[in-house]
Tab-separated table of C-alpha atoms in Angstrom:
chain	number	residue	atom	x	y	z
A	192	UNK	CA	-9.408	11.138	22.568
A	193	UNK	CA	-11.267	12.390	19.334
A	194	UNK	CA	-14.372	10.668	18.414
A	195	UNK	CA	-14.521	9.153	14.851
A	196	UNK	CA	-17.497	9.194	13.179
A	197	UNK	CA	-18.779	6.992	10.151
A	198	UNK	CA	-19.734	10.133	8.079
A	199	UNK	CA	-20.943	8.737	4.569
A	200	UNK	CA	-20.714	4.896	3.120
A	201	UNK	CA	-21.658	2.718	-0.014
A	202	UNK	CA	-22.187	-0.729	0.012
A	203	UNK	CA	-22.025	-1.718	-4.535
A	204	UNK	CA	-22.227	-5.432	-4.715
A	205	UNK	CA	-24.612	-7.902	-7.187
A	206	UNK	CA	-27.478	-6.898	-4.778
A	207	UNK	CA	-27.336	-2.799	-5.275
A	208	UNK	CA	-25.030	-0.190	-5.924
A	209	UNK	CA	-25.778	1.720	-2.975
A	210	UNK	CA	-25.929	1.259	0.815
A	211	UNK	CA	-29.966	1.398	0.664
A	212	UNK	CA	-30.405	-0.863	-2.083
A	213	UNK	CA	-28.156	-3.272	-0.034
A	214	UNK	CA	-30.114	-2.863	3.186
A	215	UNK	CA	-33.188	-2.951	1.342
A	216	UNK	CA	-32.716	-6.539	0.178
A	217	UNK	CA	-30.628	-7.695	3.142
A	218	UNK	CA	-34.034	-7.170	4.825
A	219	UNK	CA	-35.914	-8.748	2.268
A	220	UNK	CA	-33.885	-12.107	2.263
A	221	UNK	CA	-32.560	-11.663	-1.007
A	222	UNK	CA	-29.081	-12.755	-2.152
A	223	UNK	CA	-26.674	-12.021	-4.105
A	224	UNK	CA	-25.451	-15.895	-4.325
A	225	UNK	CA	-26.454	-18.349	-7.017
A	226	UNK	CA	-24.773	-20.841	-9.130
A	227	UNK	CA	-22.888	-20.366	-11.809
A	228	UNK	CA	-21.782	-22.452	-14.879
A	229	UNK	CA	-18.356	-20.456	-16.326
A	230	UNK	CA	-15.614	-22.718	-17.558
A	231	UNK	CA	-13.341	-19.645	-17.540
A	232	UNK	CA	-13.543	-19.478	-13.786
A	233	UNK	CA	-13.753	-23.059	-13.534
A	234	UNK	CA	-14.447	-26.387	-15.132
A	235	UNK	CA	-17.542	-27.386	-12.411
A	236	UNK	CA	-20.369	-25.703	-11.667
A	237	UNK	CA	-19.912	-23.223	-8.161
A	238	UNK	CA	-22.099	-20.799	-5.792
A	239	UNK	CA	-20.598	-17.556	-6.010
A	240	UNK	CA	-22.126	-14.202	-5.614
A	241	UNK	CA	-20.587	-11.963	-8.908
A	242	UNK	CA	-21.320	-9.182	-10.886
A	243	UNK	CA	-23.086	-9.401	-14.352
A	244	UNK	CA	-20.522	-8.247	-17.318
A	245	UNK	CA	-22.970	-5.292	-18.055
A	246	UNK	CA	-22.180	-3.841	-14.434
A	247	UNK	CA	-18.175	-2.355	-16.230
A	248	UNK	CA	-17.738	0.266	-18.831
A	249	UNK	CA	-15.139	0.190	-21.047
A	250	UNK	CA	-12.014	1.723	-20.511
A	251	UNK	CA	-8.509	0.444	-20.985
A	252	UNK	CA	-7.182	2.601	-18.439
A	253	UNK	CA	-8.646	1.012	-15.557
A	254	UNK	CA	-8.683	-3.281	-14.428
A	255	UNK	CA	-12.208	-4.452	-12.942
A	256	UNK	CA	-10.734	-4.174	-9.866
A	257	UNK	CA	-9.864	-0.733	-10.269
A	258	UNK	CA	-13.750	-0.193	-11.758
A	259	UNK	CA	-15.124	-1.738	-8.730
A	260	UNK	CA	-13.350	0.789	-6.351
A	261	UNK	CA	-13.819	4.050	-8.577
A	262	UNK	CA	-18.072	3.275	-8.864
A	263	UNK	CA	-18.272	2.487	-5.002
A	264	UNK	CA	-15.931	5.794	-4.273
A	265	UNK	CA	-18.108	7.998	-6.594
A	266	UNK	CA	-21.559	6.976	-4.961
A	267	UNK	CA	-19.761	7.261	-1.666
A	268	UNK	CA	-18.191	11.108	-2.637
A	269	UNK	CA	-20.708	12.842	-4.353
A	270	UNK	CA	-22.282	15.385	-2.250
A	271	UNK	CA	-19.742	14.604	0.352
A	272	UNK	CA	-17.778	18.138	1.084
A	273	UNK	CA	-14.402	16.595	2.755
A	274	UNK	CA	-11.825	18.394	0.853
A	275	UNK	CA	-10.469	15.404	-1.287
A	276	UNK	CA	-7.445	17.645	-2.050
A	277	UNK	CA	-6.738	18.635	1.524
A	278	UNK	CA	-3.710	17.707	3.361
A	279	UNK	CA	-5.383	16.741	6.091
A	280	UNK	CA	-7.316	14.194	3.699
A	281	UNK	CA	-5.824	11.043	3.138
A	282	UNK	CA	-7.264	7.595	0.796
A	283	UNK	CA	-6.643	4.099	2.035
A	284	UNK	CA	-7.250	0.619	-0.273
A	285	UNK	CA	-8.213	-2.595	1.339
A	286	UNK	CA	-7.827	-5.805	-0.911
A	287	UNK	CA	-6.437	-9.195	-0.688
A	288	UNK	CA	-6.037	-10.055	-4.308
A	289	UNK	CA	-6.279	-6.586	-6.367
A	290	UNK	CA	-5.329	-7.631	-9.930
A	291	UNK	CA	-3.596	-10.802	-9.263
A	292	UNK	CA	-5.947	-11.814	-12.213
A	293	UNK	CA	-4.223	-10.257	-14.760
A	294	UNK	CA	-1.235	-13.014	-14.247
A	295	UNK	CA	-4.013	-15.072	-16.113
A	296	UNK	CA	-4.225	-13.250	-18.968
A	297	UNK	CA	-0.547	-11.081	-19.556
A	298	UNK	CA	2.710	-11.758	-20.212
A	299	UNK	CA	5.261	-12.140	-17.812
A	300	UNK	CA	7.494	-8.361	-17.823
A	301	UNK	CA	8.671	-5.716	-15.747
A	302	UNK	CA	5.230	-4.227	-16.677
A	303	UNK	CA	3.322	-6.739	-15.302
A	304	UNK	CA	4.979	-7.004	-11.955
A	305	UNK	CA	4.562	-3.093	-11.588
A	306	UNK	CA	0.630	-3.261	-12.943
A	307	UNK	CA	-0.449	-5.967	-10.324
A	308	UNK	CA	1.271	-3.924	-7.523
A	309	UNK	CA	-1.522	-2.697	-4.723
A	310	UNK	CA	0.781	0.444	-4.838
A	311	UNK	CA	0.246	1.066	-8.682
A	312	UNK	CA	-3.849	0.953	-8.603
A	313	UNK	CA	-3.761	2.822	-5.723
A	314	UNK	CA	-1.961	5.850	-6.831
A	315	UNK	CA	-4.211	5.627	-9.779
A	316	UNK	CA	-7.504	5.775	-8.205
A	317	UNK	CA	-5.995	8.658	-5.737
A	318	UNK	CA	-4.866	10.286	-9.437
A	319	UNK	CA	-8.562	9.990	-10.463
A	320	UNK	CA	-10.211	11.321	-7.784
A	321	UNK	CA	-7.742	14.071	-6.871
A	322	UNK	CA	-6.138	13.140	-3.434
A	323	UNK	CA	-3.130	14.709	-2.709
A	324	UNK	CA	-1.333	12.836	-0.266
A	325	UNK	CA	0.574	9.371	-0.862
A	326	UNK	CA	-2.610	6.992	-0.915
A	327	UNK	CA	-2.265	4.040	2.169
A	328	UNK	CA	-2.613	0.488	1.172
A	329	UNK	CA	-4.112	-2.225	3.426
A	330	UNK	CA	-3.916	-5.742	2.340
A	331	UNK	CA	-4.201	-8.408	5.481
A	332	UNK	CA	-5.784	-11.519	4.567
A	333	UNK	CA	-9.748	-11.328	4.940
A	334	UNK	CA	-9.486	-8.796	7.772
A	335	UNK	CA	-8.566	-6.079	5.667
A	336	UNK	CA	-11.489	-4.049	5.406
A	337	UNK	CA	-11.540	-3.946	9.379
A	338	UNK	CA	-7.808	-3.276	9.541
A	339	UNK	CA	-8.196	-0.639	7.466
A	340	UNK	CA	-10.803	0.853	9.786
A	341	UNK	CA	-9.002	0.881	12.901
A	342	UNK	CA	-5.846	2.265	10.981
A	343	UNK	CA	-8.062	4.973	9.504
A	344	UNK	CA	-9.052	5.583	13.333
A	345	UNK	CA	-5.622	5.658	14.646
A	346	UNK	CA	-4.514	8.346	11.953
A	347	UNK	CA	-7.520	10.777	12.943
A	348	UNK	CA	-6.791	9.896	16.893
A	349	UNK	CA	-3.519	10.730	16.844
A	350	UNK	CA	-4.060	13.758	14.866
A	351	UNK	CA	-2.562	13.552	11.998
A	352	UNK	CA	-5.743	13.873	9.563
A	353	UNK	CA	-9.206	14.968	9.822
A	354	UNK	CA	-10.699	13.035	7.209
A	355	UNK	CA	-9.891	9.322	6.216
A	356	UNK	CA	-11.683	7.802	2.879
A	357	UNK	CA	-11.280	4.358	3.066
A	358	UNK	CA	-12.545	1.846	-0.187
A	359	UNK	CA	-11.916	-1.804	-0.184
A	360	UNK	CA	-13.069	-4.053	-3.429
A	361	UNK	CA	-12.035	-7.270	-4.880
A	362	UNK	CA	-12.822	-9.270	-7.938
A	363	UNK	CA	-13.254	-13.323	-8.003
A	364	UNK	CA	-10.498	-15.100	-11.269
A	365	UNK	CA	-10.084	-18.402	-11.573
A	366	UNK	CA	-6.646	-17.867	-9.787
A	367	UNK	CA	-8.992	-16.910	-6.122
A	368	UNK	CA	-11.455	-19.533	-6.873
A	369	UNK	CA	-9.143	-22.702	-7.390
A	370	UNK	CA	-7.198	-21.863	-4.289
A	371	UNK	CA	-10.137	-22.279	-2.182
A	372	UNK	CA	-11.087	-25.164	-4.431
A	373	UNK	CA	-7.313	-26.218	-3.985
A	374	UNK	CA	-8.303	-26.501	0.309
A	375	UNK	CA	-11.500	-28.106	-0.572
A	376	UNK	CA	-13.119	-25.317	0.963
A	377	UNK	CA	-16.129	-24.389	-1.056
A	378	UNK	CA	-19.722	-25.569	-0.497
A	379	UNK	CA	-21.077	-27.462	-3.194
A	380	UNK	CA	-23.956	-25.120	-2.887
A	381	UNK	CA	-25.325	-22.057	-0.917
A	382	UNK	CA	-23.224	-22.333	2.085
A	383	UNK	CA	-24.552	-22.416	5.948
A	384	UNK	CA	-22.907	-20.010	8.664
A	385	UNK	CA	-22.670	-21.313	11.834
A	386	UNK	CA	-25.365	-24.172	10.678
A	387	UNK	CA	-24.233	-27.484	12.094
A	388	UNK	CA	-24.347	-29.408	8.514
A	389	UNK	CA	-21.891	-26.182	7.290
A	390	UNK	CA	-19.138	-27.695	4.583
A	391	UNK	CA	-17.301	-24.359	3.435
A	392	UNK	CA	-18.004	-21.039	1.891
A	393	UNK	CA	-19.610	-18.959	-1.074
A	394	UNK	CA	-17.214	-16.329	-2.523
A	395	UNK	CA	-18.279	-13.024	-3.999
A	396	UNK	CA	-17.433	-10.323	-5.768
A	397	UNK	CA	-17.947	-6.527	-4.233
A	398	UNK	CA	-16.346	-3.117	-2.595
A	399	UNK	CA	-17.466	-0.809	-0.028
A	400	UNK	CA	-16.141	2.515	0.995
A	401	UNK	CA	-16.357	4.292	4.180
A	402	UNK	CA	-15.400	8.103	5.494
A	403	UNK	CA	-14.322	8.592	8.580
A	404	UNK	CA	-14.164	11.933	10.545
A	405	UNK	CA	-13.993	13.830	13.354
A	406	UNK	CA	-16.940	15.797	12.048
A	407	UNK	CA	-19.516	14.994	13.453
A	408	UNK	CA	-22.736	14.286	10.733
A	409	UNK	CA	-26.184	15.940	10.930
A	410	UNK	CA	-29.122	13.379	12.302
A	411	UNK	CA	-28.214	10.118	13.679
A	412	UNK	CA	-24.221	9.522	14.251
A	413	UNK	CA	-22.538	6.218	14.405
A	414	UNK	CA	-19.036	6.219	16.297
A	415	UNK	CA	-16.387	3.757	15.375
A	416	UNK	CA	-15.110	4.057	19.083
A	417	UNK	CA	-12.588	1.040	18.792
A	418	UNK	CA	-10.927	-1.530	17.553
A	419	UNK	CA	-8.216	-4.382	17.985
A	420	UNK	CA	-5.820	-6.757	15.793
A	421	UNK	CA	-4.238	-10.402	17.037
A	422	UNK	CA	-2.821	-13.389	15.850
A	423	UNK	CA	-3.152	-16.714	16.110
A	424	UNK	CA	0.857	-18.139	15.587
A	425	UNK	CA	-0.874	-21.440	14.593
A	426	UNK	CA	-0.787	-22.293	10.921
A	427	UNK	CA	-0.972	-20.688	7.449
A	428	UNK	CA	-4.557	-21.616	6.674
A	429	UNK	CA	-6.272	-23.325	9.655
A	430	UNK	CA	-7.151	-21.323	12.405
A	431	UNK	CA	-7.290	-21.274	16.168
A	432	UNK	CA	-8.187	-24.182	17.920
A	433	UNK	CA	-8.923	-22.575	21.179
A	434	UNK	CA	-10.104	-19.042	19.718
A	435	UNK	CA	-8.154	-17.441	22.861
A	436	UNK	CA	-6.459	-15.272	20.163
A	437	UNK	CA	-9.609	-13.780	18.725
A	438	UNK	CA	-10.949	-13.366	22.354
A	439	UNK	CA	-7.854	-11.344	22.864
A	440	UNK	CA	-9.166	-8.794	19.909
A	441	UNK	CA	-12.854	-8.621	21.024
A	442	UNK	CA	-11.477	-7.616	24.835
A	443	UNK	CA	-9.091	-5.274	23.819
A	444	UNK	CA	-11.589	-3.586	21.572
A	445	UNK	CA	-14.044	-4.107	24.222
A	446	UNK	CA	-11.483	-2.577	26.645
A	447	UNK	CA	-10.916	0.263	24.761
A	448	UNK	CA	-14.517	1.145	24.118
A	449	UNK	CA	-15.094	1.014	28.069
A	450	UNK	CA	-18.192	-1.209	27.302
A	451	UNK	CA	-18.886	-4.813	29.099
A	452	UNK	CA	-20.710	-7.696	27.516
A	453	UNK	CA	-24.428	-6.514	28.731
A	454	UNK	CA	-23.638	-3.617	26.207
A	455	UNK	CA	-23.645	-5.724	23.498
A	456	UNK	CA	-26.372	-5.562	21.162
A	457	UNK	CA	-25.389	-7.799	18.680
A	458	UNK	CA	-22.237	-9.397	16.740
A	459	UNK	CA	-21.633	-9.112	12.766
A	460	UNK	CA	-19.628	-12.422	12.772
A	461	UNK	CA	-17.167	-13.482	9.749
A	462	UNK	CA	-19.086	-16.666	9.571
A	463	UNK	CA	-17.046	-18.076	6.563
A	464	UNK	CA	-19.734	-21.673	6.841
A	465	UNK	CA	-16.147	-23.805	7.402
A	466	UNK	CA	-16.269	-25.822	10.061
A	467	UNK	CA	-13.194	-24.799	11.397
A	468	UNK	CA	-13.554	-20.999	11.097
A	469	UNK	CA	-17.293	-21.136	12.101
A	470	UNK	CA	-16.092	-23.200	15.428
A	471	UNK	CA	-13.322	-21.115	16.356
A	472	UNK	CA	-15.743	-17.527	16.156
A	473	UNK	CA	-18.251	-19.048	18.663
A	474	UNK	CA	-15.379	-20.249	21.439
A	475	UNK	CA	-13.955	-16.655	20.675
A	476	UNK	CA	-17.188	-15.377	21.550
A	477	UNK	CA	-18.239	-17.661	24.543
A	478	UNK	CA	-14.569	-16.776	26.294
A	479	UNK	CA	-15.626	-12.967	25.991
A	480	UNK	CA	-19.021	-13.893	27.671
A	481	UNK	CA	-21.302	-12.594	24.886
A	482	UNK	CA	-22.241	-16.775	23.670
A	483	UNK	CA	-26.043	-15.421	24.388
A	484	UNK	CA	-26.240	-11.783	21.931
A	485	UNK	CA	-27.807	-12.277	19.019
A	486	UNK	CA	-24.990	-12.829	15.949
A	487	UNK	CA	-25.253	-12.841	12.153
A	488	UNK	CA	-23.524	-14.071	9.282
A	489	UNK	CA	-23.857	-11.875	6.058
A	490	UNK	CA	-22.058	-14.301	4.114
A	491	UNK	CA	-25.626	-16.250	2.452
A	492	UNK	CA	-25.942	-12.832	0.904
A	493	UNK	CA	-22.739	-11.734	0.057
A	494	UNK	CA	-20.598	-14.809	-0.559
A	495	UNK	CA	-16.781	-14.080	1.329
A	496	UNK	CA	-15.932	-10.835	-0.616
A	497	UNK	CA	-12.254	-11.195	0.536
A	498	UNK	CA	-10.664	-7.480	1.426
A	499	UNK	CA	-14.453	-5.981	0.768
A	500	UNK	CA	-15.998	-8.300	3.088
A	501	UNK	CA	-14.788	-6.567	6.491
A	502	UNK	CA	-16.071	-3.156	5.189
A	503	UNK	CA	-19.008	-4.353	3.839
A	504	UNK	CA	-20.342	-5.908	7.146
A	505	UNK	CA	-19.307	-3.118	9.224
A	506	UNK	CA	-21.463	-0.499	7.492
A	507	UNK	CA	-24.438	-2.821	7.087
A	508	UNK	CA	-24.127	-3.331	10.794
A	509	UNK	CA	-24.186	0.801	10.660
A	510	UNK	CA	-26.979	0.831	9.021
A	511	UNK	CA	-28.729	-2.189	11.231
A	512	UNK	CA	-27.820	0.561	13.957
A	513	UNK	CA	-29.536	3.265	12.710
A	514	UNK	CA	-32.839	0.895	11.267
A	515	UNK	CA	-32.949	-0.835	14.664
A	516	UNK	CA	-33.016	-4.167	12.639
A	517	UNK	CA	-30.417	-7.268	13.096
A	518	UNK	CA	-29.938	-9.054	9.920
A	519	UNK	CA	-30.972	-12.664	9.819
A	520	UNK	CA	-28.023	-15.669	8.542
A	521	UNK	CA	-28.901	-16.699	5.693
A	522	UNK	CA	-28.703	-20.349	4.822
A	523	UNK	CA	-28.529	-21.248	8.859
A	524	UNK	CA	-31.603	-23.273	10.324
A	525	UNK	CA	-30.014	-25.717	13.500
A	526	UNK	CA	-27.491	-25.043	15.385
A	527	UNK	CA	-24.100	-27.086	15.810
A	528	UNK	CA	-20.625	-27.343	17.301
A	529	UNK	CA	-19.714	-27.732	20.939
A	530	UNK	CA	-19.811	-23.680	22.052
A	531	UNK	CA	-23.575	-22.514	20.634
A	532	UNK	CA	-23.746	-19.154	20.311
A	533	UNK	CA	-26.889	-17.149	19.215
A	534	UNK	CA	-27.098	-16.723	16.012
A	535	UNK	CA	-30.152	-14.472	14.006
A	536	UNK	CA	-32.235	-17.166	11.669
A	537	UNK	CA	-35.041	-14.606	11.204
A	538	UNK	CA	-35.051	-10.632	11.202
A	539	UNK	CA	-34.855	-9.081	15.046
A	540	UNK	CA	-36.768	-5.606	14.958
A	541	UNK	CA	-35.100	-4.007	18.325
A	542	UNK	CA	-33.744	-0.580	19.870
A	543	UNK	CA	-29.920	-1.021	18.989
A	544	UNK	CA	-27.063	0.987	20.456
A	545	UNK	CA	-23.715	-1.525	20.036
A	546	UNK	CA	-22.395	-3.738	17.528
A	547	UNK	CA	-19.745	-5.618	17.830
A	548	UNK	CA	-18.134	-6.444	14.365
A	549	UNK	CA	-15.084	-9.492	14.372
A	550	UNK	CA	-13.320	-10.843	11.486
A	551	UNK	CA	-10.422	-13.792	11.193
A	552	UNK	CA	-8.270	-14.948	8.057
A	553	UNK	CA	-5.223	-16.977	6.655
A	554	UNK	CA	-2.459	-16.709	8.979
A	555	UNK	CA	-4.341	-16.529	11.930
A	556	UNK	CA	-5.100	-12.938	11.710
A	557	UNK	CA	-8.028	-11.827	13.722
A	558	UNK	CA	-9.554	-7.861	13.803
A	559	UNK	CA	-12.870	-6.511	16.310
A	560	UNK	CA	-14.611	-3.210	16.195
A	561	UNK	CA	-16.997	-1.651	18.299
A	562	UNK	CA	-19.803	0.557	16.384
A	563	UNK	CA	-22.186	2.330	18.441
A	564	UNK	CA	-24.735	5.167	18.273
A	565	UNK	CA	-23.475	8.536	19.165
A	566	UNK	CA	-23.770	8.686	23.561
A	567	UNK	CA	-25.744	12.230	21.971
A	568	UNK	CA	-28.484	10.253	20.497
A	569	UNK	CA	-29.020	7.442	22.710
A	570	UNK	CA	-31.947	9.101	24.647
């Protein structure tokens, strides 16, 4: 089986525009969440972690969505020889909402329907950057980004490319905000992973993109060596009440990567701070015998950046790899439900060789990868 490394990344979100600038304030307890006032997203105040206006240029051509994913791709690409216009190169976009926003603010028309189609800002951004082949579009609920991964895996596995850019953004409208609102899912202020006084999340604005390769990259190399998909079959919104079907996803991943729970170093959790989501992770993670490595939330930082989020965690947990450094949970301090798990409430400074990285979302969709340091530089 080839190996598939994690060859170059970027992390652009409120907190930085690149993956150090990220990690830099990830370590430094700084987030990207605060309240905001903004009738035009909604009539009440809400935490959310956005982007200031001043962050997109002008130009017609392109939605912020569409901005988002061309200034994470450029940090991500330059310097980066993988032969963009090589057939054996090949783009895929993660999102969940993409430029649903515009139904705010167009008409309804043939146009319209074809401008808000995943398809349509995809082939633009490929356009743009020069890809040649038909770009692939993942959009799976919140575990998009991490879908996206193990699909961009799969296609280098089985051979058919070499090279696999994969960029995953999405933009908070009144549209996102006011269904969540709609569930009564948002915290009336910064919200609390895993934290046993938890009422519901923070979203946030942000994109991430990741290359994946069968080159292997000078220095220290991070594998994506696995990764698995399952789903619940419960309901449309709530998920799992057992968290069996999540369990399923961490063993097969777990399976796959030949690795047993001792290998474990630590867990990059989705961690939306609902109780129900929150509850079904840690019985996920208690079935697959890992209830005692340490697990974060990046959520306090980030807010839930929809189809970003997935991506986002996954190459911060990289990069906690490489710095030997577990993120702490931000806006956790006591622990609660009936299956405690371990979660990180201050920053862990340890020799790191696995991560496992899970996500969940509506219709009981559940995704886990295994990241781990190349075998070659685990001494």
């Amino acid at each position: 089986m080839k190996k598939v490394y994690l060859v170059a990344d970027n992390v652009y979100s409120p907190l930085g525009a690149t993956t150090t600038q990220n990690f830099e304030h990830l370590v430094n307890g700084v987030s990207g969440v605060r309240q905001h006032d903004d009738k035009a997203l909604s009539e009440d105040p809400f935490f959310a972690s956005l982007f200031e206006k001043v962050y997109f240029q002008i130009d017609e051509r392109f939605t912020k969505f569409e901005h988002l994913l061309i200034a994470s791709l450029t940090e991500t690409l330059h310097g980066v020889d993988k032969k963009i216009s090589d057939k054996k190169t090949v783009l895929i976009i993660s999102s969940t909402k993409g430029n649903i926003s515009l139904l705010e603010t167009e008409e309804s028309s043939p146009e319209l329907d074809e401008r808000i189609a995943l398809h349509t800002s995809a082939k633009k951004i490929a356009k743009y950057f020069g890809f040649v082949n038909e770009p692939i579009i993942v959009s799976h609920a919140c575990i998009s980004g991490l879908v996206a991964m193990i699909t961009g895996m799969r296609l280098i596995q089985s051979g058919q490319y070499d090279h696999v850019v994969i960029a995953g953004a999405d933009v908070i409208s009144k549209f996102v905000l006011s269904g969540f609102q709609s569930f009564q899912a948002v915290s009336p202020g910064l919200c609390k992973p895993f934290d046993a006084d938890r009422d519901g999340i923070n979203l946030g604005e942000g994109a991430a993109t990741v290359i994946l390769s069968t080159d292997k990259p000078t220095g220290e190399a991070i594998e994506l060596v696995s990764g698995a998909i399952s789903n619940d079959a419960n309901h449309i919104s709530g998920p799992s009440r057992t968290g069996e079907e999540l369990y399923y996803a961490i063993n097969k991943a777990m399976d796959a990567a030949g690795l047993k729970p001792e290998d474990i170093d630590f867990i990059s959790a989705h961690g939306t701070a609902t109780v129900y989501n929150d509850e079904m992770e840690a019985k996920a993670v208690t079935l697959a015998g890992l209830q005692h490595v340490p697990l974060n939330s990046l959520k306090g930082f980030y807010g839930h950046t929809l189809g970003a989020s997935g991506l986002i965690e996954a190459i911060v947990s990289a990069q906690s790899l490489k710095q030997n450094t577990i993120i702490p949970t931000k806006g956790f301090s006591k622990q609660g439900g009936a299956n405690p798990v371990n979660v990180c409430s201050q920053l862990i400074s340890t020799p790191l060789n696995s991560c496992l990285k899970i996500a969940s979302g509506f219709g009981g969709c559940n995704a886990a990868i295994i990241l781990t340091k190349s075998q070659q530089d685990i001494s």
